[in-house]
Coordinates of C-alpha atoms in Angstrom, one line a residue:
M1 CA 194.3 112.4 163.5
T2 CA 197.1 110.4 162.9
P3 CA 198.3 109.1 159.9
K4 CA 197.3 106.8 159.7
A5 CA 193.1 108.5 160.1
L6 CA 194.0 110.7 157.4
M7 CA 194.6 108.4 155.0
I8 CA 191.6 105.8 155.7
T9 CA 189.1 109.3 155.8
S10 CA 190.6 110.1 152.3
V11 CA 190.1 107.5 150.7
C12 CA 186.7 107.6 151.5
L13 CA 186.1 111.2 150.7
A14 CA 188.2 109.7 147.2
I15 CA 185.0 107.3 147.2
A16 CA 182.1 108.5 147.5
A17 CA 183.8 111.1 144.9
A18 CA 184.0 109.0 142.6
I19 CA 180.1 107.3 142.9
G20 CA 178.5 111.2 142.5
A21 CA 180.8 111.4 139.4
G22 CA 178.9 108.3 138.1
A23 CA 175.4 109.0 139.1
Y24 CA 175.3 112.4 137.4
L25 CA 176.7 111.0 134.4
V26 CA 174.8 108.1 134.2
H27 CA 171.6 110.8 134.6
L28 CA 172.9 113.0 131.8
R29 CA 172.5 110.1 129.7
D30 CA 168.7 109.4 130.9
G31 CA 166.8 111.3 127.7
R32 CA 163.6 111.4 130.1
T33 CA 165.4 113.5 132.6
D34 CA 168.5 115.6 130.8
H35 CA 165.8 117.8 129.2
A36 CA 164.4 119.2 132.2
P37 CA 167.7 120.3 134.5
A38 CA 168.9 122.6 131.5
A39 CA 165.6 124.3 131.2
A40 CA 165.5 124.0 135.0
L41 CA 169.2 126.6 134.3
S42 CA 168.1 128.4 132.6
G43 CA 165.3 129.8 134.0
A44 CA 162.4 128.5 130.5
V45 CA 159.1 126.5 131.1
P46 CA 158.4 123.7 129.3
V47 CA 155.2 123.9 127.1
T48 CA 154.4 122.1 125.0
A49 CA 152.7 123.7 121.5
A50 CA 151.5 123.3 117.5
K51 CA 151.2 125.1 115.0
V52 CA 148.1 127.3 113.5
R53 CA 146.7 125.4 110.5
Q54 CA 145.4 127.2 107.0
H55 CA 142.9 124.8 105.3
D56 CA 139.3 123.9 104.5
V57 CA 137.0 123.6 107.8
P58 CA 133.4 122.9 106.6
I59 CA 130.6 125.5 109.0
V60 CA 128.9 122.6 110.9
L61 CA 125.3 122.8 113.0
E62 CA 125.3 120.5 115.6
G63 CA 121.5 119.3 116.9
L64 CA 119.8 116.7 119.1
G65 CA 117.2 114.6 116.7
T66 CA 114.8 111.3 116.7
V67 CA 115.2 108.6 113.6
T68 CA 111.5 109.2 112.5
P69 CA 110.5 106.6 109.2
I70 CA 109.0 108.0 106.8
N71 CA 106.5 105.8 106.7
T72 CA 105.0 103.6 108.7
A73 CA 101.1 101.7 109.2
T74 CA 99.1 99.2 111.9
I75 CA 98.2 96.7 109.4
R76 CA 94.8 96.0 110.6
T77 CA 92.0 93.9 108.6
Q78 CA 89.2 96.2 107.0
V79 CA 86.4 93.4 106.8
Q80 CA 85.6 91.1 110.0
G81 CA 86.6 87.3 109.9
T82 CA 88.3 84.6 110.9
L83 CA 92.5 84.8 110.8
D84 CA 93.1 82.1 108.2
S85 CA 96.9 82.2 107.7
V86 CA 99.4 84.6 108.7
D87 CA 102.1 85.2 105.5
F88 CA 105.0 87.7 106.7
V89 CA 107.6 86.7 108.8
E90 CA 108.3 88.3 111.9
G91 CA 111.6 91.4 111.6
K92 CA 111.6 90.4 108.1
Q93 CA 111.5 92.7 104.5
V94 CA 108.6 92.7 102.8
K95 CA 107.6 94.6 99.5
R96 CA 104.9 96.5 98.4
G97 CA 102.2 93.8 97.0
D98 CA 103.2 91.1 99.6
V99 CA 100.8 88.8 101.4
L100 CA 101.4 89.5 105.0
A101 CA 98.0 87.3 105.9
K102 CA 94.5 85.8 104.3
I103 CA 91.1 85.7 106.0
D104 CA 88.0 83.5 105.6
P105 CA 86.3 84.8 101.5
R106 CA 83.5 82.4 101.9
V107 CA 81.6 84.6 103.6
Y108 CA 82.8 87.6 100.8
E109 CA 82.3 85.4 97.7
A110 CA 78.7 84.3 98.7
Q111 CA 78.2 87.9 98.9
V112 CA 79.8 88.7 95.0
D113 CA 78.1 85.1 94.0
Q114 CA 74.6 87.4 94.4
A115 CA 75.8 90.1 93.2
E116 CA 76.3 88.8 89.4
A117 CA 73.0 87.0 90.0
A118 CA 71.0 89.9 90.6
L119 CA 73.1 91.7 88.2
A120 CA 72.4 89.2 85.3
R121 CA 68.2 89.0 86.3
D122 CA 68.2 93.2 85.8
E123 CA 70.3 92.6 82.4
A124 CA 68.1 90.2 81.2
S125 CA 64.5 92.3 82.5
L126 CA 66.5 95.0 80.9
K127 CA 67.0 93.0 77.3
N128 CA 63.5 92.6 78.1
A129 CA 62.0 96.0 78.5
R130 CA 64.0 97.5 75.1
T131 CA 62.9 94.4 72.7
N132 CA 59.3 95.8 74.0
L133 CA 59.9 99.1 73.2
S134 CA 61.1 97.8 69.6
R135 CA 58.1 96.9 68.3
T136 CA 55.9 100.1 70.3
Q137 CA 57.7 102.5 68.4
P138 CA 56.7 101.3 64.9
L139 CA 52.9 100.5 66.0
A140 CA 53.2 104.6 67.3
N141 CA 54.7 106.2 64.8
R142 CA 51.0 104.5 62.6
G143 CA 49.1 104.5 65.2
F144 CA 48.5 101.2 66.2
A145 CA 49.7 101.7 69.9
T146 CA 49.4 105.1 72.2
Q147 CA 50.8 107.1 73.6
Q148 CA 51.5 106.1 77.0
L149 CA 51.9 103.2 76.0
L150 CA 55.0 104.1 74.6
D151 CA 55.7 106.3 77.1
T152 CA 55.9 103.7 79.3
Q153 CA 57.8 101.7 77.1
N154 CA 60.8 103.8 77.6
S155 CA 60.2 104.4 81.4
L156 CA 61.4 100.3 82.2
V157 CA 64.3 100.8 79.5
S158 CA 65.2 103.8 81.3
Q159 CA 64.6 102.0 85.3
G160 CA 66.0 98.9 84.4
E161 CA 69.2 100.5 83.1
G162 CA 68.9 102.4 86.1
T163 CA 69.1 98.7 87.7
V164 CA 71.7 97.3 85.9
A165 CA 73.6 100.4 86.9
L166 CA 73.5 99.9 90.6
D167 CA 73.5 95.5 90.3
K168 CA 76.9 96.7 88.6
A169 CA 77.8 99.1 91.7
A170 CA 76.5 96.5 94.0
L171 CA 78.8 93.8 92.7
E172 CA 81.4 96.2 92.3
A173 CA 81.3 96.5 96.0
A174 CA 81.2 93.0 96.6
Q175 CA 84.8 92.5 94.7
T176 CA 86.5 95.1 96.6
Q177 CA 84.8 93.2 100.1
L178 CA 86.9 90.2 98.6
S179 CA 89.8 91.5 97.8
F180 CA 90.4 92.1 101.7
T181 CA 90.2 89.2 102.4
T182 CA 93.5 89.1 100.9
I183 CA 96.0 91.4 103.6
T184 CA 99.3 93.2 101.3
A185 CA 101.8 95.1 102.0
P186 CA 101.6 98.4 101.1
F187 CA 104.8 100.2 101.1
D188 CA 108.6 98.4 101.4
G189 CA 109.8 97.4 104.7
V190 CA 109.5 95.7 107.8
T191 CA 107.3 93.9 109.9
G192 CA 107.3 93.6 113.4
I193 CA 106.5 91.7 116.4
R194 CA 103.2 89.6 115.2
R195 CA 100.0 90.5 117.3
I196 CA 98.0 88.2 116.6
D197 CA 97.6 84.5 115.7
P198 CA 95.8 82.2 112.5
G199 CA 91.9 81.4 113.8
N200 CA 91.0 84.1 116.0
I201 CA 88.1 86.3 115.2
V202 CA 89.3 89.7 113.3
Q203 CA 87.7 92.7 112.7
P204 CA 88.0 96.7 111.8
S205 CA 87.8 98.0 115.3
D206 CA 90.8 95.7 116.3
L207 CA 93.1 98.7 117.9
N208 CA 96.4 96.1 117.4
G209 CA 96.0 95.5 114.3
L210 CA 97.8 92.4 112.7
V211 CA 101.6 94.1 112.6
V212 CA 103.0 97.3 112.0
L213 CA 105.3 97.8 109.0
T214 CA 107.9 100.2 109.2
Q215 CA 109.9 101.5 106.3
L216 CA 113.7 101.4 107.0
Q217 CA 115.3 102.4 103.8
P218 CA 115.5 104.6 103.2
I219 CA 114.5 106.9 106.9
A220 CA 113.7 110.1 108.0
V221 CA 116.0 111.8 111.0
I222 CA 114.0 114.5 112.5
F223 CA 116.5 117.1 114.9
T224 CA 116.3 121.0 115.7
L225 CA 118.4 123.9 115.7
P226 CA 118.4 127.4 117.1
S227 CA 115.7 129.7 114.5
A228 CA 118.8 132.1 114.8
D229 CA 120.3 129.2 112.2
I230 CA 117.5 129.5 110.2
P231 CA 118.7 131.7 107.8
R232 CA 122.2 130.4 107.5
V233 CA 120.5 126.8 106.3
Q234 CA 118.0 128.3 103.9
Q235 CA 121.4 130.4 102.3
A236 CA 122.5 126.9 102.1
L237 CA 120.0 124.7 100.5
V238 CA 119.7 127.8 97.8
S239 CA 123.6 127.1 97.3
G240 CA 122.9 123.3 97.4
I241 CA 125.8 122.4 99.4
V242 CA 123.5 120.7 102.7
S243 CA 124.1 117.7 104.0
V244 CA 124.0 116.0 107.1
D245 CA 126.0 113.2 108.7
V246 CA 123.8 111.6 112.2
Y247 CA 126.3 109.7 114.7
D248 CA 125.4 107.8 117.6
A249 CA 123.8 109.0 120.9
K250 CA 128.0 109.1 122.3
D251 CA 128.4 111.7 119.6
Q252 CA 131.4 109.2 118.4
Q253 CA 130.4 106.8 115.9
K254 CA 129.4 108.1 112.1
L255 CA 125.9 106.1 111.5
D256 CA 125.3 106.9 107.8
H257 CA 125.2 110.3 105.9
G258 CA 122.3 112.4 104.0
S259 CA 120.6 115.9 102.5
L260 CA 118.0 118.4 104.2
M261 CA 114.4 117.5 102.9
L262 CA 112.9 120.4 104.8
I263 CA 112.5 123.2 107.1
D264 CA 109.7 123.1 109.6
N265 CA 108.1 125.8 108.9
Q266 CA 106.7 127.1 112.5
V267 CA 109.4 127.6 115.3
D268 CA 108.5 127.0 119.0
S269 CA 107.5 129.5 120.5
S270 CA 108.6 127.8 124.2
T271 CA 112.0 126.6 123.2
G272 CA 113.0 128.9 120.3
T273 CA 114.2 126.5 118.3
V274 CA 113.0 124.8 114.8
R275 CA 112.5 121.4 113.4
L276 CA 114.4 119.6 110.2
K277 CA 113.8 116.5 108.3
A278 CA 116.4 115.1 106.6
S279 CA 116.5 111.6 105.2
F280 CA 119.0 109.0 104.8
P281 CA 119.2 105.8 103.0
N282 CA 119.9 103.6 106.0
A283 CA 121.7 101.0 103.8
G284 CA 123.0 99.4 106.8
R285 CA 120.6 99.6 108.8
M286 CA 122.4 101.9 111.6
L287 CA 119.1 104.4 112.5
W288 CA 116.4 102.8 114.0
P289 CA 113.2 104.1 114.4
G290 CA 113.0 106.1 118.3
N291 CA 116.7 106.4 118.7
F292 CA 118.4 109.6 119.4
V293 CA 121.5 110.5 117.2
N294 CA 123.2 113.7 116.8
V295 CA 123.4 115.9 113.8
H296 CA 125.8 117.6 111.8
L297 CA 124.3 120.2 109.4
T298 CA 127.1 121.1 107.4
V299 CA 126.6 124.0 105.5
A300 CA 129.4 125.5 104.3
V301 CA 132.7 125.3 103.7
S302 CA 135.3 128.6 105.3
H303 CA 138.2 128.3 102.5
N304 CA 142.0 128.9 104.1
A305 CA 140.8 129.4 107.9
L306 CA 142.7 129.1 111.4
T307 CA 142.6 127.0 113.5
V308 CA 144.5 126.1 116.2
P309 CA 143.7 123.2 119.1
L310 CA 141.9 123.5 121.5
T311 CA 143.9 124.2 125.0
A312 CA 145.5 126.6 122.6
V313 CA 143.1 129.4 123.5
L314 CA 142.1 130.5 126.9
Q315 CA 139.5 132.5 128.5
G316 CA 140.2 135.7 130.0
P317 CA 139.0 139.3 131.4
S318 CA 139.3 140.4 128.3
G319 CA 138.3 137.8 126.5
A320 CA 139.9 134.2 125.0
F321 CA 143.0 134.8 124.3
A322 CA 145.9 132.6 123.0
Y323 CA 149.7 132.3 124.0
V324 CA 152.5 133.1 120.8
V325 CA 156.2 131.6 120.9
G326 CA 158.1 134.0 119.3
P327 CA 162.1 134.8 118.2
N328 CA 163.8 133.0 120.9
N329 CA 161.4 131.4 122.6
V330 CA 160.0 133.9 124.3
V331 CA 156.1 134.4 124.8
S332 CA 153.4 137.0 123.9
V333 CA 149.5 137.0 124.7
R334 CA 147.4 137.5 122.1
N335 CA 143.8 138.6 121.8
V336 CA 141.4 135.7 119.0
T337 CA 138.3 136.0 118.0
A338 CA 137.0 132.8 118.3
G339 CA 134.2 130.8 115.8
Q340 CA 133.4 127.3 115.8
S341 CA 134.8 124.6 117.9
R342 CA 134.5 120.6 116.8
E343 CA 136.7 117.4 117.1
G344 CA 139.6 119.4 119.9
Q345 CA 140.7 122.5 117.3
V346 CA 138.5 125.3 117.2
L347 CA 138.3 128.1 114.1
I348 CA 140.6 131.7 114.6
E349 CA 138.7 134.4 112.5
Q350 CA 141.4 137.0 113.5
G351 CA 143.7 137.4 115.9
L352 CA 146.8 134.8 114.8
A353 CA 148.1 134.1 111.3
A354 CA 148.9 131.0 109.0
D355 CA 152.0 129.0 110.4
E356 CA 152.6 130.8 113.6
T357 CA 152.7 128.9 117.2
V358 CA 151.0 129.2 120.1
V359 CA 151.9 127.1 122.9
T360 CA 148.3 124.3 123.9
A361 CA 150.2 123.0 127.1
G362 CA 152.0 124.6 130.3
Q363 CA 150.0 128.2 130.4
Y364 CA 149.8 128.7 133.4
R365 CA 152.8 129.2 134.4
L366 CA 153.1 131.7 131.4
N367 CA 153.3 136.2 131.3
P368 CA 154.5 138.3 128.3
G369 CA 157.9 137.7 128.5
T370 CA 158.2 134.6 129.7
T371 CA 161.4 132.4 127.9
V372 CA 159.7 128.7 126.6
D373 CA 161.3 125.7 126.5
I374 CA 159.3 123.7 123.6
V375 CA 158.4 120.3 124.6
P376 CA 158.8 117.1 121.8
D377 CA 155.6 115.3 122.2
N378 CA 157.5 112.5 123.3
E379 CA 158.1 113.5 126.7
K380 CA 155.1 116.0 126.8
D381 CA 154.6 114.5 130.5
L382 CA 156.9 116.6 131.4
V383 CA 155.3 119.7 131.0
Q384 CA 152.6 120.4 134.7
N385 CA 149.0 122.2 133.0
A386 CA 148.3 123.0 136.8
T387 CA 149.1 124.0 139.8
T388 CA 149.4 122.2 142.9
A389 CA 146.5 123.7 144.3
S390 CA 144.0 123.7 141.6
A391 CA 144.3 119.5 141.3
G392 CA 143.4 119.3 145.1
M393 CA 146.9 119.5 146.9
L394 CA 148.2 122.3 149.2
P395 CA 150.6 124.5 146.9

């Protein structure tokens, strides 16, 4: 090689070395890539981890339920007649005793008049019978009237009293029939869609009625739990710590907080479940009759309980276990007994202690004795939490 060619080659190598050194420095300054090479060089497996928390944990039983009104009624007429007016607004709140509709009262007013006239007539006859008896009694005592006449007068008075009592009952019945021409709300509630218009003939045999009235505040939810949970619920009822929260069908939005009313007196033998009924104030009208909801029934509070993220607990041949990070970031396997799991946390009944550190992601690359590098939350994307084979790719 000529000296000139040798010089050109040396210059190119120097430039290449400078470029490589610059790239390496830039690579080290990139916060996202600086951590991974260090872990790779040290042989540590990148993982995410969390501390074992110790706090009070509510013990919650969950079930599916249906919103059910405490009171609902199909408002029907009790007398036949022409519907004069409808005095409610569809879908609006009404109070007990509010007028809902009126029926033409003229026929029933006439019946009341007839009953009043009959009563007046028979009261006059009774008055006359009593007057005759008062005249006959002294004569009979003095021997101027026979005993038969006296007995007849007594019988006429008793007969008149019975007739007057019958007339009073007939008048009361006529007045009751007249009162049925004004239809009122039997309880506080919300009216539904009107089922008949004014001008139509209504009668008690109409199946659809005038409208359906439903009580929304308070409202009930009927839900089911496994029959094995009955003793825990009964014990909670005795201690007075039962509370019920109801969530939407997706189990995400809390709709209301209420209290347990009762446990049904029979278990459904076909499903092994028992029905329970809870009451809710429904102040915001978030609960609507017929809706399916998720019910969370709190039956106890576990004090100083231990919880870890749900992803920290794995299932193996010997049961549930977790990877515990020890000194020098070396992991060990710990068998655990897990309790209820909800809201991304699992209750640990045995196997862990407070403030221990457990691995929450990246476990598939771990074995007892593996050294790990705990990645902060803002770099958790560096942790591979599944093998390429489990993701549908070649290993």
